[in-house]
């Protein structure tokens, strides 16, 4: 044990006992030309260096050794510890006190520098953690970044486990993130005392970040819910307008057929029956659109994102308008197939209504452009304007627009309809961000 202790402190021992003797031996040939005070100044320089490197304890011992070898070699009578001149005693006392003072001040300065470096390191780690969490909007990515940063700053393996409390060994400690805990920081026990500020700051920042993400998600859900409520109100207004014409026609034709005082010919009866049938079909189309809109407006509906081709989207939309698919295919001009991502079923519903409105209220040709940019996907449909609208046409395009707006809202995107009177074109654009 003594041998190991000696090997461990060989540099300190050499600086304490050997170097003061070396200084004296180097100055010994000049003993007749320099005073003991000059040698004492040189030794105090070495004491200051010793204090800076190894602390005040070794420096204090170096001071005592320096005084003894100075008295032995430079104070008459030489090579004894006797002091015949009292002035040398005062010099020795002052030298010891100065050596001790230098040792204490140097050690204090060293400790302050050490604490300052530690504080700067902790502050830098906390700044990097706060900055990194702010740049990441996904909880899993935030947990991975925090674990990686803490492992690098502490020089040890740090894990961040989401979910229930994990099982740890006696050498590991757990820090709960949030209340109730949503994640756990698993860190070696020794670092709780050496780096408490950084670890507790990471614990607090993660809890705040999780709460912020929850609030952001809730705010987004509230915005979508408010938009859906607004669209439901628009739906009621649209239904009151869209159902008025077919219902009035059905009621008028039915009353004529049911009135016994009216003498109608067979042709007139067939005509009224045909009117009732046609208006019933229009009502059926309205109810189908209402069902589509209800599906799109379900507040509990979760977007089922998947990868698909624009050709799949167009084929699905045409299939939903089977009776009009042949006519649409004749005048529809599409671009080349493009990969997309989103809820295919909802997007088929939106595109089907866009195509139906273009066919019913627009003029051919129908230019369909589907694509993807670095930030979003889009569906753009352009068609000409009809010069004269049929008097008996259905005014139900409002339902189709509401459906497209609802699908866009669920995808956190937007739907816009532009009319250019100069070029006599109508352009409908559905955009949604890449997830």
mmCIF file of C-alpha atoms in Angstrom, residues 22-173:
data_model
loop_
_atom_site.group_PDB
_atom_site.id
_atom_site.type_symbol
_atom_site.label_atom_id
_atom_site.label_comp_id
_atom_site.label_asym_id
_atom_site.label_seq_id
_atom_site.Cartn_x
_atom_site.Cartn_y
_atom_site.Cartn_z
ATOM 1 C CA UNK A 22 18.140 21.659 -6.368
ATOM 2 C CA UNK A 23 17.534 25.419 -6.120
ATOM 3 C CA UNK A 24 19.828 25.646 -3.092
ATOM 4 C CA UNK A 25 22.563 23.596 -4.775
ATOM 5 C CA UNK A 26 22.419 25.786 -7.896
ATOM 6 C CA UNK A 27 22.726 28.930 -5.795
ATOM 7 C CA UNK A 28 25.375 27.520 -3.448
ATOM 8 C CA UNK A 29 28.387 28.509 -5.638
ATOM 9 C CA UNK A 30 27.093 32.101 -5.497
ATOM 10 C CA UNK A 31 26.762 32.178 -1.716
ATOM 11 C CA UNK A 32 29.421 34.890 -1.359
ATOM 12 C CA UNK A 33 27.673 37.212 -3.880
ATOM 13 C CA UNK A 34 23.939 36.757 -3.109
ATOM 14 C CA UNK A 35 22.051 37.098 0.150
ATOM 15 C CA UNK A 36 19.758 34.495 1.743
ATOM 16 C CA UNK A 37 16.839 36.829 0.963
ATOM 17 C CA UNK A 38 17.505 36.489 -2.783
ATOM 18 C CA UNK A 39 17.463 32.716 -2.499
ATOM 19 C CA UNK A 40 14.249 32.918 -0.451
ATOM 20 C CA UNK A 41 12.566 34.853 -3.301
ATOM 21 C CA UNK A 42 13.499 32.134 -5.780
ATOM 22 C CA UNK A 43 12.104 29.500 -3.450
ATOM 23 C CA UNK A 44 8.847 31.431 -3.044
ATOM 24 C CA UNK A 45 8.446 31.392 -6.829
ATOM 25 C CA UNK A 46 8.649 27.625 -6.724
ATOM 26 C CA UNK A 47 6.165 27.534 -3.832
ATOM 27 C CA UNK A 48 3.671 29.545 -5.944
ATOM 28 C CA UNK A 49 4.059 27.126 -8.867
ATOM 29 C CA UNK A 50 3.654 24.138 -6.528
ATOM 30 C CA UNK A 51 0.456 25.630 -5.089
ATOM 31 C CA UNK A 52 -0.970 26.200 -8.553
ATOM 32 C CA UNK A 53 -0.274 22.639 -9.661
ATOM 33 C CA UNK A 54 -0.869 20.490 -6.564
ATOM 34 C CA UNK A 55 -2.764 22.578 -4.003
ATOM 35 C CA UNK A 56 -2.039 24.394 -0.782
ATOM 36 C CA UNK A 57 -1.082 21.333 1.297
ATOM 37 C CA UNK A 58 1.885 20.378 -0.881
ATOM 38 C CA UNK A 59 2.847 24.044 -1.235
ATOM 39 C CA UNK A 60 2.859 24.522 2.548
ATOM 40 C CA UNK A 61 5.107 21.496 2.981
ATOM 41 C CA UNK A 62 7.367 22.859 0.215
ATOM 42 C CA UNK A 63 7.642 26.147 2.148
ATOM 43 C CA UNK A 64 8.827 24.384 5.311
ATOM 44 C CA UNK A 65 11.360 22.284 3.382
ATOM 45 C CA UNK A 66 12.635 25.420 1.613
ATOM 46 C CA UNK A 67 13.152 27.241 4.941
ATOM 47 C CA UNK A 68 15.071 24.302 6.391
ATOM 48 C CA UNK A 69 17.461 23.869 3.431
ATOM 49 C CA UNK A 70 17.953 27.654 3.237
ATOM 50 C CA UNK A 71 18.924 27.733 6.922
ATOM 51 C CA UNK A 72 21.226 24.725 6.444
ATOM 52 C CA UNK A 73 23.179 26.107 3.498
ATOM 53 C CA UNK A 74 22.950 29.930 3.573
ATOM 54 C CA UNK A 75 22.679 31.016 7.231
ATOM 55 C CA UNK A 76 25.849 31.071 9.354
ATOM 56 C CA UNK A 77 26.972 28.845 10.933
ATOM 57 C CA UNK A 78 26.635 26.771 7.773
ATOM 58 C CA UNK A 79 25.414 23.173 7.666
ATOM 59 C CA UNK A 80 23.618 23.449 11.002
ATOM 60 C CA UNK A 81 20.165 24.546 12.021
ATOM 61 C CA UNK A 82 21.511 27.018 14.571
ATOM 62 C CA UNK A 83 20.575 30.660 14.006
ATOM 63 C CA UNK A 84 22.859 33.168 15.756
ATOM 64 C CA UNK A 85 21.357 36.270 14.133
ATOM 65 C CA UNK A 86 17.788 37.082 15.240
ATOM 66 C CA UNK A 87 17.101 38.944 11.977
ATOM 67 C CA UNK A 88 17.202 35.635 10.142
ATOM 68 C CA UNK A 89 14.463 34.299 12.415
ATOM 69 C CA UNK A 90 12.207 37.161 11.340
ATOM 70 C CA UNK A 91 13.024 36.434 7.685
ATOM 71 C CA UNK A 92 12.195 32.774 8.166
ATOM 72 C CA UNK A 93 8.864 33.571 9.827
ATOM 73 C CA UNK A 94 7.962 36.030 7.065
ATOM 74 C CA UNK A 95 8.982 33.476 4.422
ATOM 75 C CA UNK A 96 6.807 30.791 6.017
ATOM 76 C CA UNK A 97 3.831 33.144 6.287
ATOM 77 C CA UNK A 98 4.244 34.346 2.694
ATOM 78 C CA UNK A 99 4.536 30.773 1.480
ATOM 79 C CA UNK A 100 1.372 29.772 3.314
ATOM 80 C CA UNK A 101 -0.484 32.861 2.045
ATOM 81 C CA UNK A 102 0.630 32.230 -1.527
ATOM 82 C CA UNK A 103 -0.433 28.604 -1.192
ATOM 83 C CA UNK A 104 -3.902 29.463 0.086
ATOM 84 C CA UNK A 105 -4.522 32.235 -2.463
ATOM 85 C CA UNK A 106 -3.286 30.142 -5.351
ATOM 86 C CA UNK A 107 -5.381 27.177 -4.280
ATOM 87 C CA UNK A 108 -8.455 29.401 -3.902
ATOM 88 C CA UNK A 109 -7.886 30.810 -7.380
ATOM 89 C CA UNK A 110 -7.517 27.293 -8.748
ATOM 90 C CA UNK A 111 -10.764 26.173 -7.126
ATOM 91 C CA UNK A 112 -12.616 29.234 -8.439
ATOM 92 C CA UNK A 113 -11.379 28.565 -11.970
ATOM 93 C CA UNK A 114 -12.456 24.949 -11.610
ATOM 94 C CA UNK A 115 -15.928 25.967 -10.412
ATOM 95 C CA UNK A 116 -16.198 28.537 -13.211
ATOM 96 C CA UNK A 117 -15.320 25.938 -15.839
ATOM 97 C CA UNK A 118 -17.834 23.546 -14.330
ATOM 98 C CA UNK A 119 -20.542 26.230 -14.353
ATOM 99 C CA UNK A 120 -19.734 27.153 -17.960
ATOM 100 C CA UNK A 121 -19.879 23.501 -18.967
ATOM 101 C CA UNK A 122 -23.239 23.064 -17.242
ATOM 102 C CA UNK A 123 -24.591 26.276 -18.791
ATOM 103 C CA UNK A 124 -23.453 25.233 -22.250
ATOM 104 C CA UNK A 125 -25.107 21.841 -21.817
ATOM 105 C CA UNK A 126 -28.380 23.434 -20.680
ATOM 106 C CA UNK A 127 -28.307 25.900 -23.599
ATOM 107 C CA UNK A 128 -27.711 23.126 -26.135
ATOM 108 C CA UNK A 129 -30.502 21.076 -24.570
ATOM 109 C CA UNK A 130 -33.019 23.940 -24.646
ATOM 110 C CA UNK A 131 -32.068 24.826 -28.227
ATOM 111 C CA UNK A 132 -32.235 21.223 -29.428
ATOM 112 C CA UNK A 133 -35.625 20.570 -27.839
ATOM 113 C CA UNK A 134 -37.012 23.745 -29.395
ATOM 114 C CA UNK A 135 -35.905 22.629 -32.856
ATOM 115 C CA UNK A 136 -37.624 19.234 -32.590
ATOM 116 C CA UNK A 137 -41.413 18.948 -32.626
ATOM 117 C CA UNK A 138 -41.583 15.166 -32.168
ATOM 118 C CA UNK A 139 -41.517 13.701 -28.642
ATOM 119 C CA UNK A 140 -39.497 10.609 -29.613
ATOM 120 C CA UNK A 141 -36.867 12.752 -31.345
ATOM 121 C CA UNK A 142 -36.659 15.006 -28.280
ATOM 122 C CA UNK A 143 -36.076 12.006 -26.009
ATOM 123 C CA UNK A 144 -33.375 10.607 -28.310
ATOM 124 C CA UNK A 145 -31.629 13.997 -28.517
ATOM 125 C CA UNK A 146 -31.698 14.458 -24.732
ATOM 126 C CA UNK A 147 -30.247 11.000 -24.068
ATOM 127 C CA UNK A 148 -27.485 11.564 -26.638
ATOM 128 C CA UNK A 149 -26.593 15.009 -25.272
ATOM 129 C CA UNK A 150 -26.498 13.893 -21.627
ATOM 130 C CA UNK A 151 -24.379 10.858 -22.517
ATOM 131 C CA UNK A 152 -21.881 13.093 -24.307
ATOM 132 C CA UNK A 153 -21.757 15.735 -21.543
ATOM 133 C CA UNK A 154 -21.451 13.224 -18.696
ATOM 134 C CA UNK A 155 -19.209 10.759 -20.483
ATOM 135 C CA UNK A 156 -21.460 7.862 -19.488
ATOM 136 C CA UNK A 157 -24.468 6.019 -20.869
ATOM 137 C CA UNK A 158 -27.754 7.837 -20.180
ATOM 138 C CA UNK A 159 -31.088 6.343 -21.231
ATOM 139 C CA UNK A 160 -34.484 7.992 -21.550
ATOM 140 C CA UNK A 161 -37.323 5.476 -21.264
ATOM 141 C CA UNK A 162 -40.916 6.425 -22.080
ATOM 142 C CA UNK A 163 -43.842 4.703 -20.404
ATOM 143 C CA UNK A 164 -43.964 2.878 -17.059
ATOM 144 C CA UNK A 165 -41.139 3.000 -14.533
ATOM 145 C CA UNK A 166 -38.256 0.752 -15.675
ATOM 146 C CA UNK A 167 -36.253 -1.632 -13.512
ATOM 147 C CA UNK A 168 -32.755 -0.340 -12.677
ATOM 148 C CA UNK A 169 -29.700 -1.601 -10.820
ATOM 149 C CA UNK A 170 -28.406 -0.255 -7.508
ATOM 150 C CA UNK A 171 -25.787 1.803 -9.368
ATOM 151 C CA UNK A 172 -28.421 3.629 -11.425
ATOM 152 C CA UNK A 173 -30.823 6.414 -10.500
#
